[in-house]
Structure formats: C-alpha cells, structure tokens
Coordinates of C-alpha atoms in Angstrom, one line a residue:
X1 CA -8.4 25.5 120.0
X2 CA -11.9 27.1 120.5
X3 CA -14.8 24.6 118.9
X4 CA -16.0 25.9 115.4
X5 CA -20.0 26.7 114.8
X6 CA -22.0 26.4 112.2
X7 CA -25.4 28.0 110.8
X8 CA -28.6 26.4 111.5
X9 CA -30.2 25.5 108.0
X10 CA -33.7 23.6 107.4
X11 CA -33.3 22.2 110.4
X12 CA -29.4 21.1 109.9
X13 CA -26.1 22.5 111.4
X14 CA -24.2 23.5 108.6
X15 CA -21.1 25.0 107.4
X16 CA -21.1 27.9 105.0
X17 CA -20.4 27.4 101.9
X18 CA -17.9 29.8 101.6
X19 CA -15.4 28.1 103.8
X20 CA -14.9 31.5 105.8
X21 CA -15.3 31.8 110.0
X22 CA -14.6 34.7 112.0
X23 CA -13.7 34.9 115.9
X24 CA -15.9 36.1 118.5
X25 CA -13.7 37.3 121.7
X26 CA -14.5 38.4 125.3
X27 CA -14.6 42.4 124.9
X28 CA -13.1 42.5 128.8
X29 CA -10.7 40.1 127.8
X30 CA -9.4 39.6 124.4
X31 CA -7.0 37.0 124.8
X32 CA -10.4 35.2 125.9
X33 CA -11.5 33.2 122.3
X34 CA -15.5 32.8 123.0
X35 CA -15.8 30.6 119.7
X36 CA -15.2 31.1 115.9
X37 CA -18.2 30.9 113.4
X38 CA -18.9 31.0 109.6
X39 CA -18.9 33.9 108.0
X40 CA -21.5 33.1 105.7
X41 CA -22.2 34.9 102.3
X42 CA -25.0 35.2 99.9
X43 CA -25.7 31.7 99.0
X44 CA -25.8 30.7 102.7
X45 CA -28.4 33.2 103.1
X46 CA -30.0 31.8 100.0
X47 CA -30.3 29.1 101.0
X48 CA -32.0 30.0 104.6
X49 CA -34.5 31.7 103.0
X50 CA -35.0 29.0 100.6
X51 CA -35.7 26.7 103.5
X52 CA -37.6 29.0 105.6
X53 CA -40.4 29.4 102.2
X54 CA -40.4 25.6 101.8
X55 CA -41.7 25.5 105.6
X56 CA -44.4 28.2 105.2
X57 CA -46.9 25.8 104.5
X58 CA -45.9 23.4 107.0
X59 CA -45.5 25.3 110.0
X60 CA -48.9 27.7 109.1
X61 CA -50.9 24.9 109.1
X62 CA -49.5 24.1 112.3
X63 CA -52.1 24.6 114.8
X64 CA -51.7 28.1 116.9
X65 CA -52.0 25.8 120.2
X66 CA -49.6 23.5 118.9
X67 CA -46.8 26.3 118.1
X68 CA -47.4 27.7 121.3
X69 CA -46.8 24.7 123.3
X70 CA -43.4 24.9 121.4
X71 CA -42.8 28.3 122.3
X72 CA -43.3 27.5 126.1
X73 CA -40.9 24.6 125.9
X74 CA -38.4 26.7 124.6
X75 CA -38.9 29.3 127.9
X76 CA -38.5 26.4 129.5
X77 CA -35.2 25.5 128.1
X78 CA -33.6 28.2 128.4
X79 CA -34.7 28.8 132.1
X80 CA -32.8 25.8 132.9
X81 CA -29.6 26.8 131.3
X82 CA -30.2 30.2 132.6
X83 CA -26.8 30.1 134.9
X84 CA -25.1 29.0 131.6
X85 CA -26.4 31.5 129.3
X86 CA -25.7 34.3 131.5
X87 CA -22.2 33.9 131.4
X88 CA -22.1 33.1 128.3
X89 CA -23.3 36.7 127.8
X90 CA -21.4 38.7 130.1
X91 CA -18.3 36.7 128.3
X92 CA -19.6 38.2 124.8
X93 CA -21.3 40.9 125.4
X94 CA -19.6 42.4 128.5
X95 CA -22.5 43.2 130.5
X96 CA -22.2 43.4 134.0
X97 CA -23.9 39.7 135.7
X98 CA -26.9 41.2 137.0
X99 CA -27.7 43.0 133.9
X100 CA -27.1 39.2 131.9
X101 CA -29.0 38.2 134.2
X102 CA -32.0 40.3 134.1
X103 CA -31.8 39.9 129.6
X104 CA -31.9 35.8 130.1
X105 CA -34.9 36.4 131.8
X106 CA -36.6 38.5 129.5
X107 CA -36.0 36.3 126.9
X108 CA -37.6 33.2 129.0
X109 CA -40.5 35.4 130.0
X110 CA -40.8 36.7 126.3
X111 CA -40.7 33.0 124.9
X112 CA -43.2 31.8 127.6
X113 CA -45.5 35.1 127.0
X114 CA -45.9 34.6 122.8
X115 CA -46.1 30.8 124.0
X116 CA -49.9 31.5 125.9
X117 CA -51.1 34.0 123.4
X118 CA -50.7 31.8 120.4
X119 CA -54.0 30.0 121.8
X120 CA -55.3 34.0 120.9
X121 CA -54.6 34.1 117.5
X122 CA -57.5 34.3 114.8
X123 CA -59.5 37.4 114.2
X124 CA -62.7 39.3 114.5
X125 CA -66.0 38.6 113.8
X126 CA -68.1 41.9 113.0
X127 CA -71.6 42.5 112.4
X128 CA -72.5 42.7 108.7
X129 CA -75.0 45.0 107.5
X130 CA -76.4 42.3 105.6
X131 CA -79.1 39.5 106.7
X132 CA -77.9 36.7 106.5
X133 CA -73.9 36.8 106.6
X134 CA -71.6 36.3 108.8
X135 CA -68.7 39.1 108.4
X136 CA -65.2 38.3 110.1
X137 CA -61.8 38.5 109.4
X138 CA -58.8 36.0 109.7
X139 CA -55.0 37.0 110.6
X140 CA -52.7 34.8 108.6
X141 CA -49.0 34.5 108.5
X142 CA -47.0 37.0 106.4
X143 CA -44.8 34.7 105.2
X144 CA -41.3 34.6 105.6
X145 CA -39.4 36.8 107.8
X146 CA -36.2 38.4 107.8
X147 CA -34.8 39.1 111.3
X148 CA -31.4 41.4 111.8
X149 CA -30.3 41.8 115.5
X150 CA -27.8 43.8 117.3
X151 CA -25.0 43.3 120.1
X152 CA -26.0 45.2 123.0
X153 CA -29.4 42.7 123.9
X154 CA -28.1 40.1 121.5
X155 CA -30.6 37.3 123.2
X156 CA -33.7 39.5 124.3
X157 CA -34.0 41.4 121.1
X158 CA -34.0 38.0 119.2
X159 CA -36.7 36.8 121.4
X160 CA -38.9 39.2 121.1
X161 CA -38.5 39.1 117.1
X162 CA -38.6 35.6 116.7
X163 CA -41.2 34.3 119.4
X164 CA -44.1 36.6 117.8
X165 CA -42.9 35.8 114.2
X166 CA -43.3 31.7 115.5
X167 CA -46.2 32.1 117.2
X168 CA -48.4 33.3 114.1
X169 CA -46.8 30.6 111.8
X170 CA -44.7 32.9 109.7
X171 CA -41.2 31.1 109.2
X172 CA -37.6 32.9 110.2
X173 CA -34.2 33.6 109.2
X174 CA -32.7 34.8 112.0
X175 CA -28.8 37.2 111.4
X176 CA -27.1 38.1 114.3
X177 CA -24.6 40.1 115.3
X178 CA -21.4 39.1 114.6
X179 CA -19.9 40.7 117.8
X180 CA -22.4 38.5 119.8
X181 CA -23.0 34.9 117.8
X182 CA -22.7 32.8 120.1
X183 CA -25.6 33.5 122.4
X184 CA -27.8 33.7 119.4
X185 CA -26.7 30.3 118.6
X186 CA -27.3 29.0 122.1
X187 CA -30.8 30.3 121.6
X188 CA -31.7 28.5 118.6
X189 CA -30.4 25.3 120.2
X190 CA -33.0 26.0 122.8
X191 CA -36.0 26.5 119.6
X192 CA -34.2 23.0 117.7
X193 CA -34.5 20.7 121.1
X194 CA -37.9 22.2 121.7
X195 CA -39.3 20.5 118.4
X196 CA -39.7 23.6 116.3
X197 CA -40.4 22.4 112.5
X198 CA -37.3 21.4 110.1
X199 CA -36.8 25.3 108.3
X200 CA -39.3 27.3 110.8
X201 CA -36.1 29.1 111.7
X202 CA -32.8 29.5 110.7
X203 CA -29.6 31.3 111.9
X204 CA -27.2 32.2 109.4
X205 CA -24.1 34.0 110.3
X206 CA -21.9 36.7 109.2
X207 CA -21.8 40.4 107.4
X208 CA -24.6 42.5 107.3
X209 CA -23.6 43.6 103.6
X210 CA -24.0 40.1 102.3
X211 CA -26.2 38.1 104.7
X212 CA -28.6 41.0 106.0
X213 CA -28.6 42.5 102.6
X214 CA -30.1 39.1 101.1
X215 CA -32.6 39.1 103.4
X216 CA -33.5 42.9 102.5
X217 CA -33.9 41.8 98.8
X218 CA -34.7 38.4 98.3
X219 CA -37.7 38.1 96.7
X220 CA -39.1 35.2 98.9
X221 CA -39.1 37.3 102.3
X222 CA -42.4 39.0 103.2
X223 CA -41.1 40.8 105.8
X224 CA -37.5 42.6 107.0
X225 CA -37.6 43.2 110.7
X226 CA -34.3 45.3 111.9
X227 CA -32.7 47.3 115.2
X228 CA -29.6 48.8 114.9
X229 CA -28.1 52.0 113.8
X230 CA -29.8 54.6 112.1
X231 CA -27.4 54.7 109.2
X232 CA -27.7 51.1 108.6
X233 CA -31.4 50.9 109.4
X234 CA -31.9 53.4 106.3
X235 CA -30.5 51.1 104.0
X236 CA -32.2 48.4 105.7
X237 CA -35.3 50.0 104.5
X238 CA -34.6 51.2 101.7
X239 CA -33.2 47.7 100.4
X240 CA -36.5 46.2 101.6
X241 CA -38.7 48.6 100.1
X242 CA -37.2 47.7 97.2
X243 CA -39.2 44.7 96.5
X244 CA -42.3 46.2 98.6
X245 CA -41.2 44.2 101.5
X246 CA -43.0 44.8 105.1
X247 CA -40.3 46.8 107.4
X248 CA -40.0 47.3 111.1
X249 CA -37.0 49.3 112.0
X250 CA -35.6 50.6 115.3
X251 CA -32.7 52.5 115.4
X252 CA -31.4 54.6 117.4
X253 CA -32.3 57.7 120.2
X254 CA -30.7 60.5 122.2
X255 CA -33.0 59.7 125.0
X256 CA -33.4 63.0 127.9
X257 CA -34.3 63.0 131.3
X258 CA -35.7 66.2 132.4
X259 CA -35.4 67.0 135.8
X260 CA -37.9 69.9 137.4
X261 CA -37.1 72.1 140.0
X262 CA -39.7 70.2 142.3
X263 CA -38.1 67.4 141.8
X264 CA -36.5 65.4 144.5
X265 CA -32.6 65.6 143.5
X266 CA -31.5 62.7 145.2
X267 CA -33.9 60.6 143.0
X268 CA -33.3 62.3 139.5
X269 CA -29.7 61.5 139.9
X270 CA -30.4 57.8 140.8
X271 CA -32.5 58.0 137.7
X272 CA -30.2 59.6 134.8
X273 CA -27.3 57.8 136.6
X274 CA -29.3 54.3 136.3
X275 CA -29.9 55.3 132.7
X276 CA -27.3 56.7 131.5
X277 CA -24.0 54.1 133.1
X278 CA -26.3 51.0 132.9
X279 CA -25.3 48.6 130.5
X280 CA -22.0 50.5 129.9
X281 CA -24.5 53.5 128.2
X282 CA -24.8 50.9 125.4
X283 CA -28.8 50.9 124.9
X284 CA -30.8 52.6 122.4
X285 CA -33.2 53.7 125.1
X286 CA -30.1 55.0 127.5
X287 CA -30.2 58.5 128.8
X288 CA -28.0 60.8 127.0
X289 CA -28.8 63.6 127.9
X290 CA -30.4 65.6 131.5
X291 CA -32.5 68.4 131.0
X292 CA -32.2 70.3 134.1
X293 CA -33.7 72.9 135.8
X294 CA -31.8 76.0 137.1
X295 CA -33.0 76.1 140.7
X296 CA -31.0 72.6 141.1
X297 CA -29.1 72.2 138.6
X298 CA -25.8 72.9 140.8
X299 CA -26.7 70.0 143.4
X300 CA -27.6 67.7 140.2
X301 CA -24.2 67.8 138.6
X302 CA -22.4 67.5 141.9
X303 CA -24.5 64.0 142.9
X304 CA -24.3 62.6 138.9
X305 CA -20.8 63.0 139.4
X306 CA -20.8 61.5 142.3
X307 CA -23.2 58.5 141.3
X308 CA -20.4 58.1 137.9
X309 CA -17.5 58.0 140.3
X310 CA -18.7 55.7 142.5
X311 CA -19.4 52.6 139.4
X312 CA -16.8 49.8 140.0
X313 CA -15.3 49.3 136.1
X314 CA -14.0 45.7 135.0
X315 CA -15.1 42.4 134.0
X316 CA -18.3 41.6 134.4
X317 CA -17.3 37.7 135.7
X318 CA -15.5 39.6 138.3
X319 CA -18.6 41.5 139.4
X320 CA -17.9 45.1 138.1
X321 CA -21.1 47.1 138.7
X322 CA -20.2 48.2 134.6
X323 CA -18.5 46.0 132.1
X324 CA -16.4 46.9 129.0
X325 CA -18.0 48.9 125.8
X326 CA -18.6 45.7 123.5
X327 CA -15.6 46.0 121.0
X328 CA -12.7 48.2 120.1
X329 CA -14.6 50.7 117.5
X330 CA -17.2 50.8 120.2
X331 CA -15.0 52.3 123.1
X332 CA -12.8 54.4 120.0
X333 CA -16.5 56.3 119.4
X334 CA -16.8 56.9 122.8
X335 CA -13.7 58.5 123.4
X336 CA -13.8 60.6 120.3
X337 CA -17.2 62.0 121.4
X338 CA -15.0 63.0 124.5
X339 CA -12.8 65.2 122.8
X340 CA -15.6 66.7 120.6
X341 CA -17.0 67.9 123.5
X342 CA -14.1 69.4 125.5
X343 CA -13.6 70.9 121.7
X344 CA -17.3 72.6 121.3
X345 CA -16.5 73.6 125.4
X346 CA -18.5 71.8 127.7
X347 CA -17.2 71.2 130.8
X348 CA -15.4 67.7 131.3
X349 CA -16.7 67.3 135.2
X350 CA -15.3 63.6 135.3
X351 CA -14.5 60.2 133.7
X352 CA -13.9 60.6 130.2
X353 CA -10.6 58.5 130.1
X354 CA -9.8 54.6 129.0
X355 CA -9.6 52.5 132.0
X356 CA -6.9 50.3 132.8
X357 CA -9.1 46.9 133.8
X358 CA -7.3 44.3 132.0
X359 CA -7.1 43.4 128.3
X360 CA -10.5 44.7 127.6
X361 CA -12.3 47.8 125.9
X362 CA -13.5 50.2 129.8
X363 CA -14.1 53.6 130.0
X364 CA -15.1 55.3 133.0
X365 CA -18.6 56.5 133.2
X366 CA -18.6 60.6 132.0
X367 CA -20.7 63.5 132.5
X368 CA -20.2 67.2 131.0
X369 CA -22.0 70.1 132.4
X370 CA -22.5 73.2 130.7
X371 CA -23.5 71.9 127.6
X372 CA -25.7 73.3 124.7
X373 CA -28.5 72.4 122.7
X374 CA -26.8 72.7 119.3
X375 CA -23.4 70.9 120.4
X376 CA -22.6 67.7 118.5
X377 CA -22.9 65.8 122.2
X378 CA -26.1 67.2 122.5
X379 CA -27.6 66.1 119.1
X380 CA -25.3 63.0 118.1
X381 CA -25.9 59.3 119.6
X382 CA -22.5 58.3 121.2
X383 CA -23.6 54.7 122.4
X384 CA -21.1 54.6 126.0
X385 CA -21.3 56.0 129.3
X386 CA -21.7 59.8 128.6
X387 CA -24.2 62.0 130.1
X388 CA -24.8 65.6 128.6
X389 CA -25.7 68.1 131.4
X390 CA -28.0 70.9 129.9
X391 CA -29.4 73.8 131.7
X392 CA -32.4 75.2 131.3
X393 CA -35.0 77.8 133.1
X394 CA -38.7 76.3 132.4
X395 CA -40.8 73.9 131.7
X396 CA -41.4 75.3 128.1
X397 CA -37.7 75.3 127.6
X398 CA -37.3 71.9 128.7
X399 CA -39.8 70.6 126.3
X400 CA -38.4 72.4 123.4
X401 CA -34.6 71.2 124.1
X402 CA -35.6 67.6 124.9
X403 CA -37.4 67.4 121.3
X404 CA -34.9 69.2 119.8
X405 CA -33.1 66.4 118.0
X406 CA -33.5 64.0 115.0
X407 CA -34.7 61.0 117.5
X408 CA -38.0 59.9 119.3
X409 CA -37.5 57.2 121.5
X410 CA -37.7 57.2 125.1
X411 CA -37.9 60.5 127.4
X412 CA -38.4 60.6 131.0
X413 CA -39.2 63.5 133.3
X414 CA -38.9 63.9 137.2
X415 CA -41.1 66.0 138.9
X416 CA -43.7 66.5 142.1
X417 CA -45.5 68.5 139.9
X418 CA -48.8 66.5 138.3
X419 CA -49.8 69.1 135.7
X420 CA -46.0 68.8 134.4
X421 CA -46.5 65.1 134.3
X422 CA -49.5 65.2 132.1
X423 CA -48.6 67.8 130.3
X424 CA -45.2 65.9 129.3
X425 CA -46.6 62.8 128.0
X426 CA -48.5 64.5 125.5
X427 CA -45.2 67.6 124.3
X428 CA -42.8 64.9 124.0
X429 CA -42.0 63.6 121.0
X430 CA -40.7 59.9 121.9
X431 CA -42.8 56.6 121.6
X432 CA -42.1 55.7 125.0
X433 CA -42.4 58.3 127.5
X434 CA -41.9 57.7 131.7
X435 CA -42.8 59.9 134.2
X436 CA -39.7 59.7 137.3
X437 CA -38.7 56.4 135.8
X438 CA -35.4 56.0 134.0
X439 CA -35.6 55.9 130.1
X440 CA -33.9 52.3 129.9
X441 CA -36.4 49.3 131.3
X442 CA -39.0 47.7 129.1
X443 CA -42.1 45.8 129.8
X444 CA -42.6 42.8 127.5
X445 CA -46.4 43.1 126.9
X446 CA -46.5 46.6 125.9
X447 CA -45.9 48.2 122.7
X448 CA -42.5 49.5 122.5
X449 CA -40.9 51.7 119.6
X450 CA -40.0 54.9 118.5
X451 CA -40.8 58.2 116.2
X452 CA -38.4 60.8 114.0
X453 CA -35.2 59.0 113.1
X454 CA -35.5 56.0 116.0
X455 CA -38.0 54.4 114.2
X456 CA -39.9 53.4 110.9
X457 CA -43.2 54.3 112.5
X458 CA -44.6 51.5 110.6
X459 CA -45.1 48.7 113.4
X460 CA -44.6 48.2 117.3
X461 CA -42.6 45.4 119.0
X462 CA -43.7 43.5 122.0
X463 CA -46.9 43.0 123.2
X464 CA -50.0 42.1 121.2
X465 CA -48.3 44.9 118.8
X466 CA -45.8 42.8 118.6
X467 CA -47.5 39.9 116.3
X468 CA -49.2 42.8 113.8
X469 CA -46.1 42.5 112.0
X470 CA -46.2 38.7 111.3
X471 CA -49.7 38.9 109.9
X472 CA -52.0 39.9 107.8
X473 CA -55.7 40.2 107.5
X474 CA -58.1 39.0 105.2
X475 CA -61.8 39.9 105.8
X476 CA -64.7 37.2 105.0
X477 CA -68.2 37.7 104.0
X478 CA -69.8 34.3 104.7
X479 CA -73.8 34.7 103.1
X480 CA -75.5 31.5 104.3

C-alpha cells in the first residue's frame, strides 16, 4: 500500500483533522498509485494560517541575510535530489523527462536567485526638501500570504511564489494542486531541512472550495497570490477582495504566433510547433493559435503538420518526446474542443484522436487549418496539444486577429522584417511579447505576467517584480 502524507503545520507533519485523503496517480499510468494525502478542510487551513500569523514576528525580524542564506540552502537541496524529483514529476505530472528536468532547475535557480537578493532588501533613501532630514523609505513584510498553485509547473510556480514571499519575511501557506501533491510536498521537505522557521511556511492539502477559499477570506492573510484558470481566478479575487486583501492573479491565455511572409518557414514552424506540443500544450503561455501570412501559409501548414506527426506520444519514463494530458477531464476538454472545431468547420489536418499508449490520458498533437477569428477554437483556451491555423493577408490584420480575444499573455511574431518587430511589441496586447522566439520559456529575473482576462494587472511575478507583492512601503522623515 502507497505511504500516506500529511500537511506541514507550524513546523509539524500533520494529519488533517478531518480524517479524509485522496490518491494521487501517474496520469500515463493509472494503475501507478504515486501516494495518497489529506484532504484537508477548513480548520486545517485555519489552522495554517493561524501558524503562519504567529510566525510573522519571528521570521520578520529575521535578518534579510539570514533568510537568504536559508533560501540558498534550500537550492541546494533540491539540486542534489534533482534526479529524484524529476521523476517524481514526470510520474505526477506527465511531463516528458527533459521538460522535468528543465522545471527542477528552475526551481533550484529560482530558490538560489531570491537567496542572493535578500541581502538587497530595504528601501530608498531620497533627498528631502527640508534642511536637516533625512527622507527614506523602508519595505516591510506584508504579512501573511496565501499561495494557490496549479498542476502543469506544480514545483516552479511554487518556487517562484514562495522564495520571494520568504525572502522579505512575509510568512506562507502554501495549497497545491491536488493533481500534483506530492512534488509540492517534496519541496517543502527541501525548505523544513534547510532550517526555515517553525510556521514560516505551511502546506496544507486538499480542495480549492474549502482550503483555497480559507485562504481567500481569512481575515489573518494580507495577501492571496493565485495561477490557474480564469474562472477560478475570478472568484479567487473576488473572495480576496472581500476582506481588502492584496491579489496577484494569473490565469489563463490564447497565446498567437504570427508568422510574416519574410519569415523563414522552416523556423516559424519549429517555433509554433515548440510552443504549441511542448508540455503536452498544457502551459498558460503555450501557442494556441498561428497567425499566418498568405504568401506562406500553404508550406506552414504542411511543415506543422509535419512537426506534430513526427512527436513520439507515451510515458515520459519511457522517453516520449510528449507525455500524457495530466488527468482524465484534462484529455476529455481536449477532445471536445476537437469536435467543436470539425463542427464550426475548420479543417482537421491531423491528430485529434486518443492515443493508445498504455493506461494513461495521450492525445496526439493537432493542428486545424482554415480556421476563423470568431470560432470557439480561435477564442476559447483548450489547455492540450491543439494549434489553430488562421490566415490572414497583412500585418494590420495580423495585429487585429492576434488581440482579438479576451487574453493578454504571451504573443510571438516571426519575421526578417525590423520595422514589423518594433512595431509588434508596442500593438500587441500581451505582457510578454517575443520577437522569433516561442511564446512558452521564461526567464526567472524578469517580470512576467499578463493583461485582459490572463491577469489581475495588479502585480508582476519573478524578478525584482516579483518581491513588490510581499511588501509594503513606509516612508520616514528622520529631522535631526
């Protein structure tokens, strides 16, 4: 029988108190059991936030040097069980290896990035228009904070969430995703061994209508950071806002490549392929759809479908170049999308079937061609391997189609043409914009986030943005 885990409260593994788990199984395997957890409910969630207020002090006063030394320890940690976790979450997640790989590492880097800036931290000191004074300000923690986290980077999204939050002194409670516990819990082993402060973080498992909405509206948390769906991430907000609560949400995108008729072909299909079929199609920043130009259009579609029917589909442990769609609802989404649009009549030019790779969740990689602006593929975000195929005759056009949807997050274009580039990063309506790069791929010390419906537009993540969140300023007039 598969070992039972528990939450991490005040220091202390613990079971929940309503006497509940849940399993977590391998999505390219389910007769693979990767553990079974609590599924924790209100008072467990209490009582994580209880613990993390009774450790504000505590770990505030905790010198900034001193928290980042623990921050680099835990970079440390997880770099040497780096083998380890990246099985662990091709086994949950269902990524492909290199692609766990590559996530492991970010996290390390993350941890060991918010470990050297902590030294940083402080404020400003400003000339006063006064004789005599000395005018500065000082960045203190917000408090406690509220951290909900999605499957599809369950350990890099943590990281970069909960490294900033530690690195200013403001104290955690950390929900997961119930599809991917187990790396999660893995990670916050890494933070207890480092020496991290009895209630500086906790990890509290289960439902996101009982756990994640305590955190949303418990009076004792400063601060509700969330990624995930739209839908959810609206009532997210508007549970947080509530009680005046700081938010930071990123949600979701419909993320377009636009492809120019200078562009090289050969590289714009390596580029929407890359973005579109990594990760199984399951990133917020994946590319959805390709905006592409008439004059190559025809040799586009031919080489994407190429570049889809060439991905090897299985189990990542096996070395699949794409794993499984993480759970059954997931890959049911996917395939329903497929149907809408051979119903709205775009042209089905491959994949768009289940896939026959053991007892898990695969779908082979799809593209339609011929598709419209106002079709439900076009507009919707389907989260799987799906790339929408849209023709257009200008630069103008291009602009207009690719902004033409509810979301703002990333948006690529590929062109020869420098005027085009420019001119792109100022029309498009996406906080992260690429010029003949793919849409997915992050660097850590860079703001990242979104506009429209992908974001909050309150606060950026990573990067120095990335520790605005956790504080707050207070300015001093010193008269001496």
């Amino acid at each position: 029988m598969s070992e039972q885990y528990r939450n991490y409260i005040d220091g202390e593994w613990t079971e929940s108190e309503t006497g509940e788990t849940f399993e977590s199984r391998n999505p390219a395997d389910r007769n693979d059991l990767v553990g079974v957890f609590q599924q924790s409910g209100e008072t467990d969630a209490e009582r994580a936030v209880e613990a993390a207020a009774a450790a504000t002090e505590t770990w505030a006063d905790t010198p900034a040097p001193e928290r980042g030394a623990v921050l680099r320890k835990v970079a440390g940690k997880l770099d040497a069980r780096k083998d380890e976790l990246t099985e662990t979450l091709v086994r949950e997640e269902g990524k492909a290896r290199p692609e766990a790989a590559g996530e492991v590492q970010r996290a390390i880097d993350i941890f060991a990035y918010y470990g050297a800036k902590a030294s940083d931290l402080g404020g400003d000191v400003k000339s006063s228009s006064s004789r005599d004074t000395t005018l500065y300000t000082v960045d203190e923690p917000i408090g406690v904070a509220g951290l909900i986290t999605p499957w599809n980077y369950p350990i890099a999204i943590p990281a970069w969430k909960i490294a900033p939050a530690l690195a200013t002194g403001t104290t955690v409670v950390f929900k997961p995703a119930s599809l991917t516990p187990n790396i999660a819990r893995k990670l916050v082993e890494c933070l207890d061994e480092a020496g991290l402060a009895d209630g500086a973080l906790n990890l509290v498992t289960g439902p996101g209508s009982t756990v994640g909405k305590t955190l949303s509206t418990h009076d004792a948390v400063d601060a509700v950071s969330f990624t995930g769906s739209a839908a959810v991430g609206e009532t997210v907000g508007d549970q947080a806002k509530e009680t005046n609560k700081r938010v930071q949400l990123e949600m979701g995108g419909k993320n377009p490549v636009v492809v120019m008729d200078s562009a090289d072909v050969d590289d714009a299909v390596d580029i929407a392929a890359g973005g579109a079929f990594g990760v199984t199609g399951q990133a917020c920043t994946a590319t959805s759809r390709a905006i592409v130009h008439e004059d190559c259009y025809d040799e586009f579609v031919a080489g994407v479908v190429e570049a889809a029917e060439s991905i090897t589909i299985g189990p990542g442990l096996d070395g699949a170049d794409m794993g499984p769609q993480a759970s059954q609802s997931e890959l049911e989404s996917t395939l329903e999308y497929v149907d809408v649009g051979i119903d709205e009549g775009a042209t089905l030019e491959t994949g768009g079937e289940e896939v026959d790779a053991g007892d898990g969740f695969f779908v082979e990689p799809t593209v339609f061609s011929g598709v419209e602006q106002d079709m439900r593929i076009a507009q919707e975000e389907i989260f799987g391997p799906v790339l929408s195929v849209i023709p257009v005759s200008s630069y103008g056009e291009a602009v207009s189609v690719a902004n033409g949807v509810p979301y703002g997050l990333s948006a690529s274009i590929v062109t020869q043409d420098l005027s085009e580039a420019h001119s792109f990063v100022e029309d498009s309506e996406s906080g992260v914009v690429k010029i003949n790069e793919k849409t997915t791929g992050l660097e850590l010390h860079v703001p990242f986030g979104g506009m429209k419906d992908s974001s909050s537009e309150t606060y950026r993540e990573q990067g120095d943005a990335g520790l605005d969140f956790y504080t707050i300023s207070k300015t001093v007039y010193l008269n001496y």
